[in-house]
CSV table of C-alpha atoms and ligand atoms in Angstrom, one decimal:
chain,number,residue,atom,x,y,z
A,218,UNK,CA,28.3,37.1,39.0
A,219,UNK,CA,30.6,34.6,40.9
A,220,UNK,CA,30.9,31.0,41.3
A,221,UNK,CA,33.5,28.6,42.8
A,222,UNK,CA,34.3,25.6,40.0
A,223,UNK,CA,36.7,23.1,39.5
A,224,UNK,CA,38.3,22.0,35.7
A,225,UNK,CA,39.3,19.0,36.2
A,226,UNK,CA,41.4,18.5,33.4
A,227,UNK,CA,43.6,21.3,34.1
A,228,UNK,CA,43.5,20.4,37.9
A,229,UNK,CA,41.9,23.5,38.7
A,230,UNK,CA,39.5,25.5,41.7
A,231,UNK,CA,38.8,28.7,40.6
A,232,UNK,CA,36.6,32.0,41.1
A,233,UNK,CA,34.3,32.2,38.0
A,234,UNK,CA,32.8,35.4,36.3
A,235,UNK,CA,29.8,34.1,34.8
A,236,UNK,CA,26.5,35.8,33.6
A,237,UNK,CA,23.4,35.7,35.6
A,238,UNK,CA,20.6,32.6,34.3
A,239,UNK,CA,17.4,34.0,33.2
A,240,UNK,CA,14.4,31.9,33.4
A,241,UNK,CA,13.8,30.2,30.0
A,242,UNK,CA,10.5,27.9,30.9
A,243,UNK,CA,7.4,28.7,33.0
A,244,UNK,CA,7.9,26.5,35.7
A,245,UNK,CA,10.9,27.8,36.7
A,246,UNK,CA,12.5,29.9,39.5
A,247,UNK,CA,15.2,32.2,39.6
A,248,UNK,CA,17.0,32.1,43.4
A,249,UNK,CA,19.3,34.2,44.8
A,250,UNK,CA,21.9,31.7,46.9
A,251,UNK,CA,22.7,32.6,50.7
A,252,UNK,CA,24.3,30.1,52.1
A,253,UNK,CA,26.0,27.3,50.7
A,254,UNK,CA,27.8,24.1,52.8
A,255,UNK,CA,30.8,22.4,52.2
A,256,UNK,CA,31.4,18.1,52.8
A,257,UNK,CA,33.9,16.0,51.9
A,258,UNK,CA,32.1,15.6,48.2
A,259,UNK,CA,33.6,19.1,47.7
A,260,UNK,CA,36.8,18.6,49.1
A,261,UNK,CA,36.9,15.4,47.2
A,262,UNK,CA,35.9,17.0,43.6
A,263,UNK,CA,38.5,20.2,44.7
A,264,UNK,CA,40.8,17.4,44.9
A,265,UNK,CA,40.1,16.5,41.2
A,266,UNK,CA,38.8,12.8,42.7
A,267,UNK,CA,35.2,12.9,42.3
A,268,UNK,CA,32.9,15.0,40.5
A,269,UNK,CA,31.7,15.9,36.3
A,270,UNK,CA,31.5,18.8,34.8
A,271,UNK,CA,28.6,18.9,32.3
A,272,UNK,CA,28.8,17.5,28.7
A,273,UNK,CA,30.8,19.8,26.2
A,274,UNK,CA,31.9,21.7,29.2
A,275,UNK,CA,35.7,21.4,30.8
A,276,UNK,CA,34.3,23.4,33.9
A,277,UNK,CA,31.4,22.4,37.3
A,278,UNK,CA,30.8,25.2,39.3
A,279,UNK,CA,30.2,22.8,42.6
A,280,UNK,CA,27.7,22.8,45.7
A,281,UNK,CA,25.1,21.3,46.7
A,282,UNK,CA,24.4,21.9,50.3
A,283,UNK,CA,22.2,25.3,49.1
A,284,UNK,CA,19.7,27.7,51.0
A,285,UNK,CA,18.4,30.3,48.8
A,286,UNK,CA,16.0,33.0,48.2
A,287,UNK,CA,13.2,33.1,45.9
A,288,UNK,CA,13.3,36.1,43.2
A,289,UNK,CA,11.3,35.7,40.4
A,290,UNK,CA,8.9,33.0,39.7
A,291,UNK,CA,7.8,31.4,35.9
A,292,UNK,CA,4.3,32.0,34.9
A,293,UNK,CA,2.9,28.6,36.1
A,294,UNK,CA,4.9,28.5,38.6
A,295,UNK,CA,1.9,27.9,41.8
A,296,UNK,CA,3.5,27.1,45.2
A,297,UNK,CA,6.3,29.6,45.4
A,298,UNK,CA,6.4,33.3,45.6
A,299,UNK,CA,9.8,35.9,45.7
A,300,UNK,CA,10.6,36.5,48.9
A,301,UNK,CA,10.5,32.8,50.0
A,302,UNK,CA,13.2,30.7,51.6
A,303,UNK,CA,13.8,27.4,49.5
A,304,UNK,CA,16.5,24.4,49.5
A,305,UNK,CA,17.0,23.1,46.1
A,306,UNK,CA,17.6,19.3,45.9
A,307,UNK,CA,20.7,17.6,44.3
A,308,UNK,CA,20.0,14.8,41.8
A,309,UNK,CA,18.1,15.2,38.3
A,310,UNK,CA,16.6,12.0,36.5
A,311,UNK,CA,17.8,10.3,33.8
A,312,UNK,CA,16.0,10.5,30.9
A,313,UNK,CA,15.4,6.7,30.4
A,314,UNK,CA,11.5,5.5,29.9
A,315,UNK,CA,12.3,2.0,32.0
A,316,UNK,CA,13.6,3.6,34.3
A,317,UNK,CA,10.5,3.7,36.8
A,318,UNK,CA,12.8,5.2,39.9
A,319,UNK,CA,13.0,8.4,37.9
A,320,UNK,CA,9.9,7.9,36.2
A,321,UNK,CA,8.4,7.7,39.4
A,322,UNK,CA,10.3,10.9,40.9
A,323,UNK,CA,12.5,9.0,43.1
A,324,UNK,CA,15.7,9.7,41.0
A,325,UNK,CA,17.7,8.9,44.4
A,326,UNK,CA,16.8,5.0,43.4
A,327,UNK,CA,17.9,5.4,39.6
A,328,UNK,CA,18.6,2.0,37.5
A,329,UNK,CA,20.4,3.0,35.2
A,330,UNK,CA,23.2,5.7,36.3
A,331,UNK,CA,22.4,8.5,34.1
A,332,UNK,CA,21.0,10.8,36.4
A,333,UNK,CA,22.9,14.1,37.5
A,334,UNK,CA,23.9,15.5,40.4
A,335,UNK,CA,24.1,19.7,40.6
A,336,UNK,CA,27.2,20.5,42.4
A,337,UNK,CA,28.8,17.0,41.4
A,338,UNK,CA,28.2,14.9,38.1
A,339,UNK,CA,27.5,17.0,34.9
A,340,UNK,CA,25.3,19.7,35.9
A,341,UNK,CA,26.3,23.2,37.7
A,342,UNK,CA,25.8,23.8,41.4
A,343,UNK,CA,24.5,26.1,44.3
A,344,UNK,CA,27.9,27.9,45.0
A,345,UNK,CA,27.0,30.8,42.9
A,346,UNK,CA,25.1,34.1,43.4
A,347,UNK,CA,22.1,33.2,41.4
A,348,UNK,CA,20.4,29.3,40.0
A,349,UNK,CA,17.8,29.0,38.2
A,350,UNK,CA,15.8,26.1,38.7
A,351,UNK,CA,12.3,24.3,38.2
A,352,UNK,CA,10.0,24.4,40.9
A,353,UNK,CA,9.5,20.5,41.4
A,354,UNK,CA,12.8,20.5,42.7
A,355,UNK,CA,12.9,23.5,45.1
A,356,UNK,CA,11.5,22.5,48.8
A,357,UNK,CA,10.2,25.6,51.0
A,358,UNK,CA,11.8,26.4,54.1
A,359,UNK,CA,9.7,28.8,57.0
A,360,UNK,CA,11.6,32.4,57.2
A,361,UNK,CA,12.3,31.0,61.2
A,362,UNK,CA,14.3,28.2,60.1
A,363,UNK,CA,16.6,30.6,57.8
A,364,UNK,CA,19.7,30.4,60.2
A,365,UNK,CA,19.8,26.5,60.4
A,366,UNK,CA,18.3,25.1,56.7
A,367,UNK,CA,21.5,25.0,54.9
A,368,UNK,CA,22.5,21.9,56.8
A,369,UNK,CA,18.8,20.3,55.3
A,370,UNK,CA,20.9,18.2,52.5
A,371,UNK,CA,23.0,16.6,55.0
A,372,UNK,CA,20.0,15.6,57.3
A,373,UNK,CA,18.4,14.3,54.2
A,374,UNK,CA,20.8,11.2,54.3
A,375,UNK,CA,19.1,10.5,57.5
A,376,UNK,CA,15.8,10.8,57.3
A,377,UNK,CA,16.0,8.8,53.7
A,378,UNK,CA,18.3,6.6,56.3
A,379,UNK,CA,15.3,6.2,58.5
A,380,UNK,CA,12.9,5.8,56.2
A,381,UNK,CA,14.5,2.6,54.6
A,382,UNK,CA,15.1,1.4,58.4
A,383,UNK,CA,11.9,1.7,59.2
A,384,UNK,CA,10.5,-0.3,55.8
A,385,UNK,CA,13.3,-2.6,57.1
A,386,UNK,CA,12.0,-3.5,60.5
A,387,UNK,CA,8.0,-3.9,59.6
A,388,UNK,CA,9.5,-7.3,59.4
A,389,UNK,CA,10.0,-7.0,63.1
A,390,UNK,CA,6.3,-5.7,63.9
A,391,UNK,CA,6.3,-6.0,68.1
A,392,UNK,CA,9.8,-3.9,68.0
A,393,UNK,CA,10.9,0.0,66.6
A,394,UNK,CA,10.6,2.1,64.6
A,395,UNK,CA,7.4,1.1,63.4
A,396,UNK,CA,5.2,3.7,61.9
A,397,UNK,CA,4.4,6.0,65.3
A,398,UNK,CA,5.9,3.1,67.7
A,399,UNK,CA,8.7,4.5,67.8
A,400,UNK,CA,8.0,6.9,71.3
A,401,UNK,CA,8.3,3.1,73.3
A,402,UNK,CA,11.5,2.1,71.6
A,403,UNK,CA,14.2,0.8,73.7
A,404,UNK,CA,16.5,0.3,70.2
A,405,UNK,CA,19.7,1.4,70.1
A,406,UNK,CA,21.8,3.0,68.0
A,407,UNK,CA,25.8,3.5,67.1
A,408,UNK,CA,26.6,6.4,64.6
A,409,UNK,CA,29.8,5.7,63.5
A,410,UNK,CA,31.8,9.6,63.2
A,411,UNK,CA,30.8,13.1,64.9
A,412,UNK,CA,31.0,14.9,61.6
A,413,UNK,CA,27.9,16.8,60.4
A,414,UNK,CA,26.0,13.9,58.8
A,415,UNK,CA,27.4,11.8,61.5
A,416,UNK,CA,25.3,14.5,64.3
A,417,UNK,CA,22.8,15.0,61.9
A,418,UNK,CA,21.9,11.3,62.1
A,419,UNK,CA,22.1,11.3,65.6
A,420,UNK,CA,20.4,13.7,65.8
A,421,UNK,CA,17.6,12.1,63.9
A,422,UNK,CA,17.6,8.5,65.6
A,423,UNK,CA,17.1,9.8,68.9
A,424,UNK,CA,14.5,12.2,67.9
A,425,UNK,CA,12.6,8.5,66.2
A,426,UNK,CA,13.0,7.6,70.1
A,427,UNK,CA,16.5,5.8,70.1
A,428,UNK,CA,19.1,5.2,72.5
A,429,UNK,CA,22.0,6.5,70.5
A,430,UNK,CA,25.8,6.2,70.8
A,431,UNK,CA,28.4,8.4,68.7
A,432,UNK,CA,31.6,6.1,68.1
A,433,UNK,CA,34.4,8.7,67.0
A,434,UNK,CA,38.0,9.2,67.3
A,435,UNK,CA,37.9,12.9,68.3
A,436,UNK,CA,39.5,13.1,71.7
A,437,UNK,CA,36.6,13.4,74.8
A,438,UNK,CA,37.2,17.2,75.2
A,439,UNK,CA,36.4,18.1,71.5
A,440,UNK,CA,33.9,20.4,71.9
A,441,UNK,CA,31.6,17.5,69.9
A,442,UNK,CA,31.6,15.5,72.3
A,443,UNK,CA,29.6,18.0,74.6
A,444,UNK,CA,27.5,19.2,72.0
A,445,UNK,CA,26.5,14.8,71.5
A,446,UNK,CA,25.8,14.4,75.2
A,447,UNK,CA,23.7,17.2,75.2
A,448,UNK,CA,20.9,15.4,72.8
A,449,UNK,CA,20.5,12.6,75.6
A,450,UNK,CA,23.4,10.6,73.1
A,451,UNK,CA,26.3,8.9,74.6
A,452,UNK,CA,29.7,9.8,73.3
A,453,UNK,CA,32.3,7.0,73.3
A,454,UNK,CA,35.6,7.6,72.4
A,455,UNK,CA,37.3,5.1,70.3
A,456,UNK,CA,40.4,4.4,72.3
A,457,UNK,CA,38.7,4.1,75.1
A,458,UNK,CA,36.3,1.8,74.0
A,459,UNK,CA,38.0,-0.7,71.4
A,460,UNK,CA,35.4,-2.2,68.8
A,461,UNK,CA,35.4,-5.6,70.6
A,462,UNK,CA,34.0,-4.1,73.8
A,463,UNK,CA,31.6,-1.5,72.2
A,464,UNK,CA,28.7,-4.3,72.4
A,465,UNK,CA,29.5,-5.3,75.7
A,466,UNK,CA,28.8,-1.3,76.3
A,467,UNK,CA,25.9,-0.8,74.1
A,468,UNK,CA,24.3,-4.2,74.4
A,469,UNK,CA,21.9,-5.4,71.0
A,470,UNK,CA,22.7,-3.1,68.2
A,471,UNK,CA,20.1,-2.6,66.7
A,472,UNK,CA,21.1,-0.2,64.1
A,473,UNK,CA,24.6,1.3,63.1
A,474,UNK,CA,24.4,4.6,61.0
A,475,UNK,CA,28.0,4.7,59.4
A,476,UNK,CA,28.9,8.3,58.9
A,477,UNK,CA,32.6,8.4,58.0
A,478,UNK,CA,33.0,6.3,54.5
A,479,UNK,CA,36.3,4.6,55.8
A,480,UNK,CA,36.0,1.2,54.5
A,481,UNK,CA,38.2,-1.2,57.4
A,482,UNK,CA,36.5,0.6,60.6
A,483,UNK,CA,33.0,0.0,59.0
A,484,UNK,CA,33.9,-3.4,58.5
A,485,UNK,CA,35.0,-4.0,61.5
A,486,UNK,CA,32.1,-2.5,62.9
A,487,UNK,CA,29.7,-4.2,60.8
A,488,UNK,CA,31.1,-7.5,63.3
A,489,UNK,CA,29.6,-6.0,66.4
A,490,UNK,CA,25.9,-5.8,64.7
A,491,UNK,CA,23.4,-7.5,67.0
A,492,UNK,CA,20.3,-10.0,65.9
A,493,UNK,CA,18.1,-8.7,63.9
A,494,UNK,CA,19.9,-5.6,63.1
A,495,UNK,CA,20.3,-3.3,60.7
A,496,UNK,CA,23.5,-1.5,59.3
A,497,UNK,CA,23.3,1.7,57.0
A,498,UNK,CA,26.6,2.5,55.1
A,499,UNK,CA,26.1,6.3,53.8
A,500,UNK,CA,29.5,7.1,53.6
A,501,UNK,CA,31.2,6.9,50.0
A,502,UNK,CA,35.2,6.1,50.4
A,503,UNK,CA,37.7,6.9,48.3
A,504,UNK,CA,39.2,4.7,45.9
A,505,UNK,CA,41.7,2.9,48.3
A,506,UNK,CA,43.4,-0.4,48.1
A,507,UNK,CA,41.7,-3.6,49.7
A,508,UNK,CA,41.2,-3.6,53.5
A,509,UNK,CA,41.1,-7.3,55.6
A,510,UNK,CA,37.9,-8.3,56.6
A,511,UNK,CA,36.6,-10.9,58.8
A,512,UNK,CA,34.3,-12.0,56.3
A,513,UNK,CA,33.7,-15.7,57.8
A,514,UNK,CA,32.2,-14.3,60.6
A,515,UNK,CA,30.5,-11.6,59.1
A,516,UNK,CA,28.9,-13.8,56.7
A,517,UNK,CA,27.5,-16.1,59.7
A,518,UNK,CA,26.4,-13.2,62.1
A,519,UNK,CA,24.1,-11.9,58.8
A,520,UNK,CA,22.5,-15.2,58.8
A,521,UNK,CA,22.6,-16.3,62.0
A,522,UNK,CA,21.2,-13.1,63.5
A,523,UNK,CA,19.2,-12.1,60.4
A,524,UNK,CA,21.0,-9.3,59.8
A,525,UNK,CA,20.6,-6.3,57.1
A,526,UNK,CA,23.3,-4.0,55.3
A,527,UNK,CA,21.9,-1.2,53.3
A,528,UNK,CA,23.6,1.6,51.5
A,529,UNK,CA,21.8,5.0,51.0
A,530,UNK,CA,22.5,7.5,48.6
A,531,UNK,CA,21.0,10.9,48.0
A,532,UNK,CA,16.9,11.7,49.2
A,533,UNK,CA,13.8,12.4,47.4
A,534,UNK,CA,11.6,14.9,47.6
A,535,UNK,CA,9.5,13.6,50.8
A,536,UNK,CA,13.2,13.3,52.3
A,537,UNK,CA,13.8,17.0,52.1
A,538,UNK,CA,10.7,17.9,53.5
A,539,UNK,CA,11.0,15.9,56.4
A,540,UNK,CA,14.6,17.2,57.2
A,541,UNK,CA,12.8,20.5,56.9
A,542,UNK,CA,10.0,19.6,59.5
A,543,UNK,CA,13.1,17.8,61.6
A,544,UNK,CA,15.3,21.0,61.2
A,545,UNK,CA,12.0,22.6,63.0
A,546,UNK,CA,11.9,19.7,66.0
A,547,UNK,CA,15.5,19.8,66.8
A,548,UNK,CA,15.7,23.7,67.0
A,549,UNK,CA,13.3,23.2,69.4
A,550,UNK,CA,14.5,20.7,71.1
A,551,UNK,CA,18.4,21.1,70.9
A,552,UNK,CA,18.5,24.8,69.9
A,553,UNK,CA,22.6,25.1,71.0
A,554,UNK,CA,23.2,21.8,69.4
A,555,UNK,CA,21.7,22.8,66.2
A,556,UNK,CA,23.6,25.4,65.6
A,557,UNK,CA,26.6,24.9,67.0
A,558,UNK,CA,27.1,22.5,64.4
A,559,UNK,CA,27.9,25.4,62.0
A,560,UNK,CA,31.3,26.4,63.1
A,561,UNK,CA,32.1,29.2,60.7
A,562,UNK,CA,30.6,31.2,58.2
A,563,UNK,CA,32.7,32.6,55.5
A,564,UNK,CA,32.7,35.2,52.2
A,565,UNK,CA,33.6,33.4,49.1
A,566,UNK,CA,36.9,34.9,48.8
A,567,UNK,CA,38.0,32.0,51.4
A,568,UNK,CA,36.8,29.0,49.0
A,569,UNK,CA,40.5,27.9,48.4
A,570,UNK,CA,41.5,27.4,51.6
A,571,UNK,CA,37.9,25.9,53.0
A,572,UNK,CA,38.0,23.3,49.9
A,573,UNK,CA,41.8,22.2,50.1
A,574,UNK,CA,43.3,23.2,53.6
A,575,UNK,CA,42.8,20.7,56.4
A,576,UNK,CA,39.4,20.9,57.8
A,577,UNK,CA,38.3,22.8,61.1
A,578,UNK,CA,35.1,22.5,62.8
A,579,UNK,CA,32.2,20.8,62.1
A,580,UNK,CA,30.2,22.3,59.2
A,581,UNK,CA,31.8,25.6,57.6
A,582,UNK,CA,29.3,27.5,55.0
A,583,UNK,CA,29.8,30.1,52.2
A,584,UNK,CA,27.6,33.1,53.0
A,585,UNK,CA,26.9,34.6,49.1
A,586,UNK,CA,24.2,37.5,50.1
B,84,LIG,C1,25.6,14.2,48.4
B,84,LIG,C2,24.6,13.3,47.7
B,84,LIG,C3,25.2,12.6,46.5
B,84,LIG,C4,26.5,11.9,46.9
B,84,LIG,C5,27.1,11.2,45.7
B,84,LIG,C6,26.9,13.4,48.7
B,84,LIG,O1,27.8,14.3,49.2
B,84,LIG,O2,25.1,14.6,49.6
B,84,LIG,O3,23.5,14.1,47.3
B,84,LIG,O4,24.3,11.7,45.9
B,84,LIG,O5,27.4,12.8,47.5
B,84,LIG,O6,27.5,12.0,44.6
């Protein structure tokens, strides 16, 4: 079969031949990919910048935006059956007894950095025909949500985004999101970029009942700035709007959901945060030299105003199942928006060009069967 991998010591992307897995343990799954997404994690590893192939091997196939098909199923194996739609998820725990995150099967909080990442950091990915994989790490997907679940890793980042928000602001109980408050919110939001996670977690906040305001630097007749208005979210141009007026436009921010990983425009952002707010930082920049930040004034406005940064990485399992359920709301909801956000979907054949080229549209997919 094929799969796309990277060697990163010989600064290579390349089509694989490589045999099909076989099951080897009862709880496993064997899955026949569909569809598999591309982010900037890929471009990023295709660039030889990011990314690990497994121990004693020089090659990772990558991926880890997956939607795939059930096809044979492990003797103990209870909750799945072939046929069925499933989204694998991306991190594996470490292996370390103190480590209670991935003792506890929230290997998204692990201590102590040994954990590994399919698609990214020592252990093969989803762009491939077949994975095998164990069942606790497989979340089912309805048959009707088959054209829209291979964006369920990126909304993962926000609903594990929300989650933390919402433990966050129980310290605020007479304002939102609180538990099943959150229908009389009046918060508001600012995503910061109107790429996929960025409309993804816009997508999300105004669905927990916020106001919601996409800060991008995509000219007002992109075609996302259409799709952004049409979820009841206001699009704001960022030379039209310079950070230093954006709260004078928004009023309180309540929340910013940072969605772009560049370092001076988050900072600068993280300025206009209003009291009692919360700022989530999901992006993960490159190595880049140092950018000038107001730090002072930062410093005061997080104390003063009793501010909270937070940086999110990866979901758990209860993350992926509510992006599932979500996937199901919004196609409801915002059925054009939802799936206009894939703007192309491609035979593997075109991997080189999607992974290095400059990127066009919003989220492009590999279609494998
Ligand atoms: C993936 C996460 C991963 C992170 C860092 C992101 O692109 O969505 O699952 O934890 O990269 O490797």
């Amino acid at each position: 079969m094929n799969a796309v991998a990277v060697n990163p010591s010989r600064e290579e992307v390349m089509l694989l031949e490589c045999p099909e897995p076989a099951l080897s343990g009862p709880a496993q799954v064997r899955v026949r990919m569909r569809e598999v997404g591309l982010c900037g994690t890929d471009r990023e590893i295709a660039a030889f910048e990011y990314g690990t192939p497994p121990d004693g091997e020089d090659y990772l196939i990558i991926g880890h935006e997956g939607l795939g098909e059930v096809v044979e199923v492990g003797t103990a194996v209870e909750s799945l059956r072939p046929g069925d739609l499933v989204v694998p998820m991306v991190r594996r725990p470490c292996r370390h007894e103190h480590c209670y995150a991935c003792r506890a099967g929230r290997q998204d909080f692990c201590y102590t950095g040994e954990f590994t990442e399919r698609g990214i950091k020592q252990a093969h990915g989803f762009l491939t025909e077949t994975i095998v994989e164990e069942e606790a790490y497989l979340a089912p997907v309805p048959a009707e949500l088959r054209e829209v679940a291979v964006l369920t890793e990126p909304l993962t980042i926000a609903e594990k985004a929300l989650a933390q928000i919402g433990l966050v602001q129980q310290r605020l109980p007479w304002a939102c999101p609180v538990g099943d408050e959150v229908a009389a919110c009046r918060c508001r939001a600012v995503v910061l970029g109107a790429g996929p996670i960025g409309i993804l977690g816009a997508m999300a906040l105004r669905q927990a009942g916020f106001e919601v305001f996409v800060y991008s630097r995509n000219p007002p007749d992109d075609p996302r700035a259409k799709l952004i208005e049409s979820l009841g979210a206001t699009y704001l141009f960022s030379e039209a709007v310079s950070l230093d007026k954006l709260a004078g436009r928004v009023g309180n921010i309540d929340v910013v959901y940072e969605a772009t990983g560049a370092a001076q425009v988050s900072f600068q952002l993280m300025e206009t945060l209003g009291v009692n707010g919360v700022f989530v930082l999901t992006g993960v920049p490159g190595r880049k030299g140092p950018v000038k930040i107001e730090a002072a004034r930062i410093m005061r406005n997080l104390v003063l105003k009793n501010q909270v940064v937070l940086g999110t990485v990866n979901a758990g399992r209860v993350d992926f199942e509510a992006a599932i359920r979500d996937l199901g709301v919004f196609l409801g909801r915002w059925p054009h928006a939802l799936r206009g956000l894939i703007t192309g979907r491609h035979p593997i054949s075109r991997y080189r060009e999607l992974l290095q080229d400059k990127p066009r549209g919003i989220k492009n997919v590999i279609r494998l069967h």
